[in-house]
PDB file of N, CA, C and O in Angstrom:
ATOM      1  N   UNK A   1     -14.112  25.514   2.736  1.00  0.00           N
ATOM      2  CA  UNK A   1     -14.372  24.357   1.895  1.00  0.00           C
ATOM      3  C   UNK A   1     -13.319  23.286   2.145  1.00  0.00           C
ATOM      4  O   UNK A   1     -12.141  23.540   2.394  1.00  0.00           O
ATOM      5  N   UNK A   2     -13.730  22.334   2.076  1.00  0.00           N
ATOM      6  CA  UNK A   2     -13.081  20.876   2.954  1.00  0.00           C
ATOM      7  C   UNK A   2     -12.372  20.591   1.256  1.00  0.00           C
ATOM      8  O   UNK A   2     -13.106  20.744   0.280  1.00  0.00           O
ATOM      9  N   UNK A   3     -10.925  20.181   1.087  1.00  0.00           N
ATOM     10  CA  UNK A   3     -10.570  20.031  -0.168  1.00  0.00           C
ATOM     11  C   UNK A   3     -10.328  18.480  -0.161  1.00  0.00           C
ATOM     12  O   UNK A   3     -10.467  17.937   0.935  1.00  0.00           O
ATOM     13  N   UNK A   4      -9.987  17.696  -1.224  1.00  0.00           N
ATOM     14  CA  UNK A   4     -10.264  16.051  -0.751  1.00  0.00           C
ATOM     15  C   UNK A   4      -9.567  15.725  -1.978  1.00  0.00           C
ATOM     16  O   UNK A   4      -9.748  16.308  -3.047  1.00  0.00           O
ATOM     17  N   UNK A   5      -8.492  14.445  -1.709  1.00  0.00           N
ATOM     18  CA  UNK A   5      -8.008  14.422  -3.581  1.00  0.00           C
ATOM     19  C   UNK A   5      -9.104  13.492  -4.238  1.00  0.00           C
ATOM     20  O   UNK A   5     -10.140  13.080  -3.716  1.00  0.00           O
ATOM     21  N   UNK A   6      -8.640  13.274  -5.461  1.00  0.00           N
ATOM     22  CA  UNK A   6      -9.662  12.088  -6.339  1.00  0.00           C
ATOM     23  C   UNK A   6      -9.663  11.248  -5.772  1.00  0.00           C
ATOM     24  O   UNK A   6      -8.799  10.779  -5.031  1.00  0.00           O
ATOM     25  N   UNK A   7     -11.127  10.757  -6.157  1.00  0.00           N
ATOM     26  CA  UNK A   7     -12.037   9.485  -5.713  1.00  0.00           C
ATOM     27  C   UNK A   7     -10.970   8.348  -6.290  1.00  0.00           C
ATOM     28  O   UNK A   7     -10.216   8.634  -7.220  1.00  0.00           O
ATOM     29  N   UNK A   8     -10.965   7.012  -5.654  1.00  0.00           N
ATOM     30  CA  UNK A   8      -9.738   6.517  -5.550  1.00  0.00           C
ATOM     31  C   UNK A   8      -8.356   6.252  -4.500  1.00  0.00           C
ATOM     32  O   UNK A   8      -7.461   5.407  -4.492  1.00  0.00           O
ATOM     33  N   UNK A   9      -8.732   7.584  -3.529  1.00  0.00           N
ATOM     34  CA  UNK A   9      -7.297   7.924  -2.848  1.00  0.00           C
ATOM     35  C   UNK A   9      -7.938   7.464  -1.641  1.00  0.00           C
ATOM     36  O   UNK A   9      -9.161   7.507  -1.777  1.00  0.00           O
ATOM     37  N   UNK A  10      -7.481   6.932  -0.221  1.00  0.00           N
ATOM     38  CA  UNK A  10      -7.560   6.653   0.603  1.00  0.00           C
ATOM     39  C   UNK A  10      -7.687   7.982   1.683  1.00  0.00           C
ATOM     40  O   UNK A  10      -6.685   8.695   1.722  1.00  0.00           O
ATOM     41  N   UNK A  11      -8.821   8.367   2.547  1.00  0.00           N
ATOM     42  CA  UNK A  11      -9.118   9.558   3.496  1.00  0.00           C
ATOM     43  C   UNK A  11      -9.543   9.529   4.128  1.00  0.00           C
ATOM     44  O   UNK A  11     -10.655   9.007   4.049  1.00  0.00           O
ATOM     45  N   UNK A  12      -9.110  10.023   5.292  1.00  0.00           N
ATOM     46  CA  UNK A  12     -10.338   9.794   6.573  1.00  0.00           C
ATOM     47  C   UNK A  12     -10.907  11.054   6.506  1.00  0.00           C
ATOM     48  O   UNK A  12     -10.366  11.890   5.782  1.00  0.00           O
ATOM     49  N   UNK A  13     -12.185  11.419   7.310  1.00  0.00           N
ATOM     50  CA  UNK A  13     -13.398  11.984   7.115  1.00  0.00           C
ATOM     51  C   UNK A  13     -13.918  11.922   8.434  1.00  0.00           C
ATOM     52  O   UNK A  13     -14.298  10.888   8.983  1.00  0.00           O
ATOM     53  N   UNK A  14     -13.926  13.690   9.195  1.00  0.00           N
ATOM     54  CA  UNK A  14     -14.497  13.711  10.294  1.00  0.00           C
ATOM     55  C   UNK A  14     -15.814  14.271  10.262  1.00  0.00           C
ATOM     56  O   UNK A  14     -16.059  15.305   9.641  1.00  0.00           O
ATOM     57  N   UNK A  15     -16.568  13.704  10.832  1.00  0.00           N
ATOM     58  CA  UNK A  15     -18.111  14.574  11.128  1.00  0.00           C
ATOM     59  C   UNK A  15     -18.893  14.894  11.725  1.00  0.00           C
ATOM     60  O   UNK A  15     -19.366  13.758  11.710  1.00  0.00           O
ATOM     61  N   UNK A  16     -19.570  15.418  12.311  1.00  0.00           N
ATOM     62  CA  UNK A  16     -20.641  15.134  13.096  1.00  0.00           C
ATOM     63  C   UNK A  16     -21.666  14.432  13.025  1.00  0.00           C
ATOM     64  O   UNK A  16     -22.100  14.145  11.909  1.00  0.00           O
ATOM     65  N   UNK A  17     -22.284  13.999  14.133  1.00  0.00           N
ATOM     66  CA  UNK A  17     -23.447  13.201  14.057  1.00  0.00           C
ATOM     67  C   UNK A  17     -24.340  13.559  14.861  1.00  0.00           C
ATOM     68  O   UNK A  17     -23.989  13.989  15.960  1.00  0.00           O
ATOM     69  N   UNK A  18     -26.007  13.458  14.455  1.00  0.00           N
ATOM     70  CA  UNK A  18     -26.796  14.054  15.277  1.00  0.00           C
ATOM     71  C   UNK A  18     -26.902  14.707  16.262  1.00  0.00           C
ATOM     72  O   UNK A  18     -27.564  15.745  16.224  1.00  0.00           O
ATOM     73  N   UNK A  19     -26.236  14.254  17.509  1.00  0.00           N
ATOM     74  CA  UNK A  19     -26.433  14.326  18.568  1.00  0.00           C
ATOM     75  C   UNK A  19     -25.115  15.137  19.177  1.00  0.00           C
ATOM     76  O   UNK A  19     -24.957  15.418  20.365  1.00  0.00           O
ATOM     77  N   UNK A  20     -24.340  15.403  18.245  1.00  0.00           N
ATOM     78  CA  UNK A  20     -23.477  16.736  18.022  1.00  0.00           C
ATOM     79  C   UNK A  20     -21.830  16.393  18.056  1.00  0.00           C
ATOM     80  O   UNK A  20     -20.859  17.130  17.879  1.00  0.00           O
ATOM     81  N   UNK A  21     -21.928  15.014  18.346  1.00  0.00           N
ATOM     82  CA  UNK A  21     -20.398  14.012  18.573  1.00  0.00           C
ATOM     83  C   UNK A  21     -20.082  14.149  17.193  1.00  0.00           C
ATOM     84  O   UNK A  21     -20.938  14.449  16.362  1.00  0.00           O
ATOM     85  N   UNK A  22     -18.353  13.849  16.789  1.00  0.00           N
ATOM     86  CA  UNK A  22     -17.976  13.329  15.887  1.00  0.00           C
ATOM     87  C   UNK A  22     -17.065  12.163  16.289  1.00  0.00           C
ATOM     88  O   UNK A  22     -16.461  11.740  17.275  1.00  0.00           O
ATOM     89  N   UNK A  23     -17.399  11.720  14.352  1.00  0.00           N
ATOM     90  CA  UNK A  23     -16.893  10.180  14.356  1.00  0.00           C
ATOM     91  C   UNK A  23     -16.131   9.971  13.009  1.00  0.00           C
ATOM     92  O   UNK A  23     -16.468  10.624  12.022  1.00  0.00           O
ATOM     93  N   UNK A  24     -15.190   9.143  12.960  1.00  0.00           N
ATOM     94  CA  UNK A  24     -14.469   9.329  11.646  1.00  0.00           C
ATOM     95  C   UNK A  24     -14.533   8.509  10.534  1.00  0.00           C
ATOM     96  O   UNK A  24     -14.099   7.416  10.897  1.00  0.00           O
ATOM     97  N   UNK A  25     -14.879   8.463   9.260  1.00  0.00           N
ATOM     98  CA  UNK A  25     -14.540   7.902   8.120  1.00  0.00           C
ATOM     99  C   UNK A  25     -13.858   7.266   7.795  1.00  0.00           C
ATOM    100  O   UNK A  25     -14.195   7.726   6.703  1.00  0.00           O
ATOM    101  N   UNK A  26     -13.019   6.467   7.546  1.00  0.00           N
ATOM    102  CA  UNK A  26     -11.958   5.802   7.410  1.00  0.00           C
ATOM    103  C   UNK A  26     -12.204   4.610   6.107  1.00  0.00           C
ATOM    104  O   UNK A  26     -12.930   3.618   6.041  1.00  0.00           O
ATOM    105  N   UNK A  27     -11.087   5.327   4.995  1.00  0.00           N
ATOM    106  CA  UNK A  27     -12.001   4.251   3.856  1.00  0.00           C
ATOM    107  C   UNK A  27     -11.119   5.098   2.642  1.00  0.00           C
ATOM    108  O   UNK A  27     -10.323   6.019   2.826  1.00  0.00           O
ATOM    109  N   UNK A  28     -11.418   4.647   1.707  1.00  0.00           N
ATOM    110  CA  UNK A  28     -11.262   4.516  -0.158  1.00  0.00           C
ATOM    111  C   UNK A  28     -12.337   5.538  -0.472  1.00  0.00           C
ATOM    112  O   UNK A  28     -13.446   5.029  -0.638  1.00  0.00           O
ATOM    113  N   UNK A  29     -12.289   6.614  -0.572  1.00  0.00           N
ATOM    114  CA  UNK A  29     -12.754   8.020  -1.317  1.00  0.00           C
ATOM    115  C   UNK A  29     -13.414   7.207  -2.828  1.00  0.00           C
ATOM    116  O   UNK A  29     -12.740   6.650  -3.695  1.00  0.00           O
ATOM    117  N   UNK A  30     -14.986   7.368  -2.786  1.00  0.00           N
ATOM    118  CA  UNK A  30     -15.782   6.877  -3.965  1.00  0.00           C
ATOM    119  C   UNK A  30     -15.952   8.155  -4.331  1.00  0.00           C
ATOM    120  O   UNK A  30     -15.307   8.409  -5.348  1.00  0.00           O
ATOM    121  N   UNK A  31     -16.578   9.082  -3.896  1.00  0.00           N
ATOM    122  CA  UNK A  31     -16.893  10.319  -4.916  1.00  0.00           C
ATOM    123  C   UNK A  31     -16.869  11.599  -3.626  1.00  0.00           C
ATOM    124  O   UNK A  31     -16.567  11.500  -2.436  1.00  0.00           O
ATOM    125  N   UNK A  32     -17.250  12.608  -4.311  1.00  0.00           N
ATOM    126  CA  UNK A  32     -17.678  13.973  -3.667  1.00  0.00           C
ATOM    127  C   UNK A  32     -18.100  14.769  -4.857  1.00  0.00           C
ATOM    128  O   UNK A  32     -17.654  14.602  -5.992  1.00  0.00           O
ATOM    129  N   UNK A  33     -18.879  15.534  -4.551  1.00  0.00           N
ATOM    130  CA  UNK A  33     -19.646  16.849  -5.032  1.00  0.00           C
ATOM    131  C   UNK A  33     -19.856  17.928  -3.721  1.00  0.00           C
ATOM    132  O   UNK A  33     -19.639  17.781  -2.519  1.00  0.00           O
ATOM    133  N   UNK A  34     -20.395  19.113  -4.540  1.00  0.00           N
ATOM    134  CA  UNK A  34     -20.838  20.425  -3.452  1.00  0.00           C
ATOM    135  C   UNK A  34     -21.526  19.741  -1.986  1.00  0.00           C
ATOM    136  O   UNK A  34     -21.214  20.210  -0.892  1.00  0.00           O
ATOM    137  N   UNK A  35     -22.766  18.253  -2.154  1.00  0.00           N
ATOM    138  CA  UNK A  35     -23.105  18.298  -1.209  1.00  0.00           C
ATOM    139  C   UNK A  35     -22.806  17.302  -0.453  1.00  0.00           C
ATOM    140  O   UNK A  35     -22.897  17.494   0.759  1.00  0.00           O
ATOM    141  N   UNK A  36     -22.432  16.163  -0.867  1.00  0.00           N
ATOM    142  CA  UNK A  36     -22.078  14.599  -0.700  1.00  0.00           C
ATOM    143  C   UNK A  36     -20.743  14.137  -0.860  1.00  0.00           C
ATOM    144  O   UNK A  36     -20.130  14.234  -1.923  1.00  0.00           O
ATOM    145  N   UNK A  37     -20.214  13.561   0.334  1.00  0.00           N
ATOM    146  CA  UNK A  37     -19.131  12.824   0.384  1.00  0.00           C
ATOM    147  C   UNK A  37     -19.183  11.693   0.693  1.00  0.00           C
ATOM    148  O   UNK A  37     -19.660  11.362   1.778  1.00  0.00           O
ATOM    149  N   UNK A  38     -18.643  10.706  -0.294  1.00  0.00           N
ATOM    150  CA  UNK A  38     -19.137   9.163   0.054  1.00  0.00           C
ATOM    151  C   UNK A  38     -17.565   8.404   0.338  1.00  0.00           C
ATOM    152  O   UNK A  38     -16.678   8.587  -0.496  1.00  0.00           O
ATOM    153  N   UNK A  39     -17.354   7.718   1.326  1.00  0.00           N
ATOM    154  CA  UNK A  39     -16.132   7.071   1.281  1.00  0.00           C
ATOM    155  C   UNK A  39     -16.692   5.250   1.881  1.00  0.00           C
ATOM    156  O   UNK A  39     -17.643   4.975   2.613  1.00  0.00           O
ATOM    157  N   UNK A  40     -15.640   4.265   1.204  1.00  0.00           N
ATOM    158  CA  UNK A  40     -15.825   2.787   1.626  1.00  0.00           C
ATOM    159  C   UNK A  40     -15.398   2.630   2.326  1.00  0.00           C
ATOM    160  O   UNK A  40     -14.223   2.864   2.040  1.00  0.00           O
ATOM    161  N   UNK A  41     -15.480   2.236   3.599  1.00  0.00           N
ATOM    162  CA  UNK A  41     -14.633   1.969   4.535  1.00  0.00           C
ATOM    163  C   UNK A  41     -14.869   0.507   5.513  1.00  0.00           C
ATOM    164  O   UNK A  41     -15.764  -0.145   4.977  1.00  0.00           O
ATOM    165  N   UNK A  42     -14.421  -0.096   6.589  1.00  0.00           N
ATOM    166  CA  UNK A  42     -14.904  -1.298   6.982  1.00  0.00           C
ATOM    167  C   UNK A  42     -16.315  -1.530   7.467  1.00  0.00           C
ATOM    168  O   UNK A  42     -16.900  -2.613   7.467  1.00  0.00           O
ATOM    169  N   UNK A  43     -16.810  -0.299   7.903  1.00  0.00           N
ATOM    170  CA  UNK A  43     -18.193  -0.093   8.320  1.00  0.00           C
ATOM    171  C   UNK A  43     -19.258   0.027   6.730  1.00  0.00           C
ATOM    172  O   UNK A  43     -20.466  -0.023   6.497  1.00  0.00           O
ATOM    173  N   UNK A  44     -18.544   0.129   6.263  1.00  0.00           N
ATOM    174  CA  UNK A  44     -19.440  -0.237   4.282  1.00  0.00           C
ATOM    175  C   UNK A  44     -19.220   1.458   4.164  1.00  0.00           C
ATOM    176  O   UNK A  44     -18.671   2.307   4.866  1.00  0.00           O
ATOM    177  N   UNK A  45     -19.982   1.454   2.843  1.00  0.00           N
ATOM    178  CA  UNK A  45     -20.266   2.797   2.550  1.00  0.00           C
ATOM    179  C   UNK A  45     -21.292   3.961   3.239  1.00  0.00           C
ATOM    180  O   UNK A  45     -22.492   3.919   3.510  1.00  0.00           O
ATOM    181  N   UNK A  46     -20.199   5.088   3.405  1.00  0.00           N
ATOM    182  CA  UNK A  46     -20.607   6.168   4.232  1.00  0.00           C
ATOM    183  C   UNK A  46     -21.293   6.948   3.670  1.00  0.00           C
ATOM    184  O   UNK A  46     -20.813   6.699   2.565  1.00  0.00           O
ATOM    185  N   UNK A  47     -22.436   8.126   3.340  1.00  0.00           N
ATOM    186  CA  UNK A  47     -22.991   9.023   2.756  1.00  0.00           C
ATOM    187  C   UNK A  47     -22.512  10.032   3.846  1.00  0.00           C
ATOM    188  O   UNK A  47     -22.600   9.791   5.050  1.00  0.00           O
ATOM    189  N   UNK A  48     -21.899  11.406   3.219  1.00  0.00           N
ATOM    190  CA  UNK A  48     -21.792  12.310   4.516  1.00  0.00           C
ATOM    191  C   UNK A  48     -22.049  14.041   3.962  1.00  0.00           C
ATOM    192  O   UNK A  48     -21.435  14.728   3.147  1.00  0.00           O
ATOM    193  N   UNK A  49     -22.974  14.255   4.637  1.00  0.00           N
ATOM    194  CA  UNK A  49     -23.319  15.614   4.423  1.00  0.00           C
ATOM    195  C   UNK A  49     -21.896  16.647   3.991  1.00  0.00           C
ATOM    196  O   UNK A  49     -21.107  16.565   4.932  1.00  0.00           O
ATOM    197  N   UNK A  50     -21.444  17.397   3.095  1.00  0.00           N
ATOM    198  CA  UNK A  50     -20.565  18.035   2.904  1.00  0.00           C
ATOM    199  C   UNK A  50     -20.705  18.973   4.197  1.00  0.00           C
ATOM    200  O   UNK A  50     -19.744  19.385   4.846  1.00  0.00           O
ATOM    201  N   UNK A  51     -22.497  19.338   4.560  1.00  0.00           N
ATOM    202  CA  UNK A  51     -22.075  20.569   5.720  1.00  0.00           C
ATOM    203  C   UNK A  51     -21.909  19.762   7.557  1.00  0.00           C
ATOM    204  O   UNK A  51     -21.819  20.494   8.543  1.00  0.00           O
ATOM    205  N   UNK A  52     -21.903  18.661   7.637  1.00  0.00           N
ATOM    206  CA  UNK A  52     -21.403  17.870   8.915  1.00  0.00           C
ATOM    207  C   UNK A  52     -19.917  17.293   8.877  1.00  0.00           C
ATOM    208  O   UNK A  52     -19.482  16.498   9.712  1.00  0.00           O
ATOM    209  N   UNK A  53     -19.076  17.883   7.618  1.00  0.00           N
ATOM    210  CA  UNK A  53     -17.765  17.957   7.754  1.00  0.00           C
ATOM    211  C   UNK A  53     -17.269  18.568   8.276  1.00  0.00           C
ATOM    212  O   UNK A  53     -17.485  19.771   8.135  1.00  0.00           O
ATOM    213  N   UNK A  54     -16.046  17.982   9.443  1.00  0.00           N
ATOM    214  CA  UNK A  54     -15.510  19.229  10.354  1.00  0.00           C
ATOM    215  C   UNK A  54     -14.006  19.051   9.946  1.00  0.00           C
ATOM    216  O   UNK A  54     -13.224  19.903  10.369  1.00  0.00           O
ATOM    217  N   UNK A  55     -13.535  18.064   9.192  1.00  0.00           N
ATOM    218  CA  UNK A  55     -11.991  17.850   8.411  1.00  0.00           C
ATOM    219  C   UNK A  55     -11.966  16.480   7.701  1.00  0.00           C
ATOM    220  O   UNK A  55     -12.630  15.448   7.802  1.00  0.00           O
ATOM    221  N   UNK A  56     -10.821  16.937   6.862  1.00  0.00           N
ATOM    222  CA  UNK A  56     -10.988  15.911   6.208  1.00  0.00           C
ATOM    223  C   UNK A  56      -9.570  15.767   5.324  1.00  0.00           C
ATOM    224  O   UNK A  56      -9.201  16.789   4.744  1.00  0.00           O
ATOM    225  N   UNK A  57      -8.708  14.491   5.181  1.00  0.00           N
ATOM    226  CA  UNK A  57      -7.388  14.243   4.669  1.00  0.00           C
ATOM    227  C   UNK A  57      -6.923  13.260   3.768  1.00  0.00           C
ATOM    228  O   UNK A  57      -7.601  12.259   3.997  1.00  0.00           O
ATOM    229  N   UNK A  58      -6.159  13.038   2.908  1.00  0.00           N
ATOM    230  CA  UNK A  58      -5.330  12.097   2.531  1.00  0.00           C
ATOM    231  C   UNK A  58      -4.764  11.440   3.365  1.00  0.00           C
ATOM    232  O   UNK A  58      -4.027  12.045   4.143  1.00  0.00           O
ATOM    233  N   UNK A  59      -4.934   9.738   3.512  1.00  0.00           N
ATOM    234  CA  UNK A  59      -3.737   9.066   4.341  1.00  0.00           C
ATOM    235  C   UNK A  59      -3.492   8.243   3.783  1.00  0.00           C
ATOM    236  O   UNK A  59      -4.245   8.028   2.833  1.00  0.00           O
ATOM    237  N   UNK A  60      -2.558   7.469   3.950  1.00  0.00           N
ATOM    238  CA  UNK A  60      -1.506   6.513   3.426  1.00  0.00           C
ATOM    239  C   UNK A  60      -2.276   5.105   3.717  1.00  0.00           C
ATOM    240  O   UNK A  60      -2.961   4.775   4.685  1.00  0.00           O
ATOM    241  N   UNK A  61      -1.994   4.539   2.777  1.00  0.00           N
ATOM    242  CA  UNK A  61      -2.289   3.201   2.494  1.00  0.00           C
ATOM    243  C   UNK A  61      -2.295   2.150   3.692  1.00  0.00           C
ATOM    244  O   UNK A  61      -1.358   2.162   4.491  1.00  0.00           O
ATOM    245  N   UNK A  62      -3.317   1.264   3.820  1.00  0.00           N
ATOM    246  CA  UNK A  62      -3.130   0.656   4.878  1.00  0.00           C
ATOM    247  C   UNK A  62      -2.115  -0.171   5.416  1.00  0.00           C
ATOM    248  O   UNK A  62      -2.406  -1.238   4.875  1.00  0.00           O
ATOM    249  N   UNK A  63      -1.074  -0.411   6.147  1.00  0.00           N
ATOM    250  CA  UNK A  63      -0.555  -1.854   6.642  1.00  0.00           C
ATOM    251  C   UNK A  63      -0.492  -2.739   5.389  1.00  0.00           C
ATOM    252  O   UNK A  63      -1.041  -2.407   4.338  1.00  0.00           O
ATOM    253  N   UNK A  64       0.025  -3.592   5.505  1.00  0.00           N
ATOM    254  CA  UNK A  64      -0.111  -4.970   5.157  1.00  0.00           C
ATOM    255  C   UNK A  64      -0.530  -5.883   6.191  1.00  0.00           C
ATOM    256  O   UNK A  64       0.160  -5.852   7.210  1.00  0.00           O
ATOM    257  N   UNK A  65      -1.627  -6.795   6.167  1.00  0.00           N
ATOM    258  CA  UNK A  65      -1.574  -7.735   7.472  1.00  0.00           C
ATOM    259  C   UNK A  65      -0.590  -8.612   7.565  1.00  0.00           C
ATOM    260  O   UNK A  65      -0.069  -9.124   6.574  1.00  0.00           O
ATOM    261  N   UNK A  66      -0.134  -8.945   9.181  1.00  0.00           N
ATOM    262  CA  UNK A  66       1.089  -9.794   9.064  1.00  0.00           C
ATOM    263  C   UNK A  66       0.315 -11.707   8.670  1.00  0.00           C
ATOM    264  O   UNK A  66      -0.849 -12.030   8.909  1.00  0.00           O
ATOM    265  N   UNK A  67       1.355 -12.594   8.072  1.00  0.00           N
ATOM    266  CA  UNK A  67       0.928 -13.173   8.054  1.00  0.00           C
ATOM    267  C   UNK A  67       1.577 -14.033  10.003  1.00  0.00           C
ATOM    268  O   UNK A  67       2.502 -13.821  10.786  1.00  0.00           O
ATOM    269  N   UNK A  68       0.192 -15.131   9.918  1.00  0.00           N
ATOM    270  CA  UNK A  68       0.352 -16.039  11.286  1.00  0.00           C
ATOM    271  C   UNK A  68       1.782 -16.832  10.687  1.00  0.00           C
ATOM    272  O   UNK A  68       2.262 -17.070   9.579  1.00  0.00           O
ATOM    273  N   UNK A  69       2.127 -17.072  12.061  1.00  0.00           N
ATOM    274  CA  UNK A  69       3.129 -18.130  11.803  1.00  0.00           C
ATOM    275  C   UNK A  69       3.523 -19.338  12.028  1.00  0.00           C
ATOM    276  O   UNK A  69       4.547 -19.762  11.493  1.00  0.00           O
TER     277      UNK A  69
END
């Protein structure tokens, strides 16, 4: 079982995809249950099968962008 902190926390999210590749999540943790893991990320919101999870983590807050100068 893939463990994940509260919705809220920033995680990336590996998975598979159809065709048997994985690709990663990268985003703001909206929810999870037994079957669904949803995270926001720049690609919008992800829906991800709990069983096409192959890992999954806490990471640290993004950067700050620099400003131009």
């Amino acid at each position: 079982m893939i463990r994940l902190p509260a919705p809220g926390a920033r995680v990336v999210v590996r998975y598979l995809l159809p065709d048997g590749s994985a690709t990663d999540a990268l985003g703001t943790l909206l929810s999870a249950d037994r079957e669904t893991v949803v995270v926001d990320g720049k690609r919008g919101v992800v829906r991800i099968a709990v069983s096409e999870i192959v890992a999954a983590k806490p990471v640290p807050p993004a950067p700050e962008r620099r400003q131009r100068a």
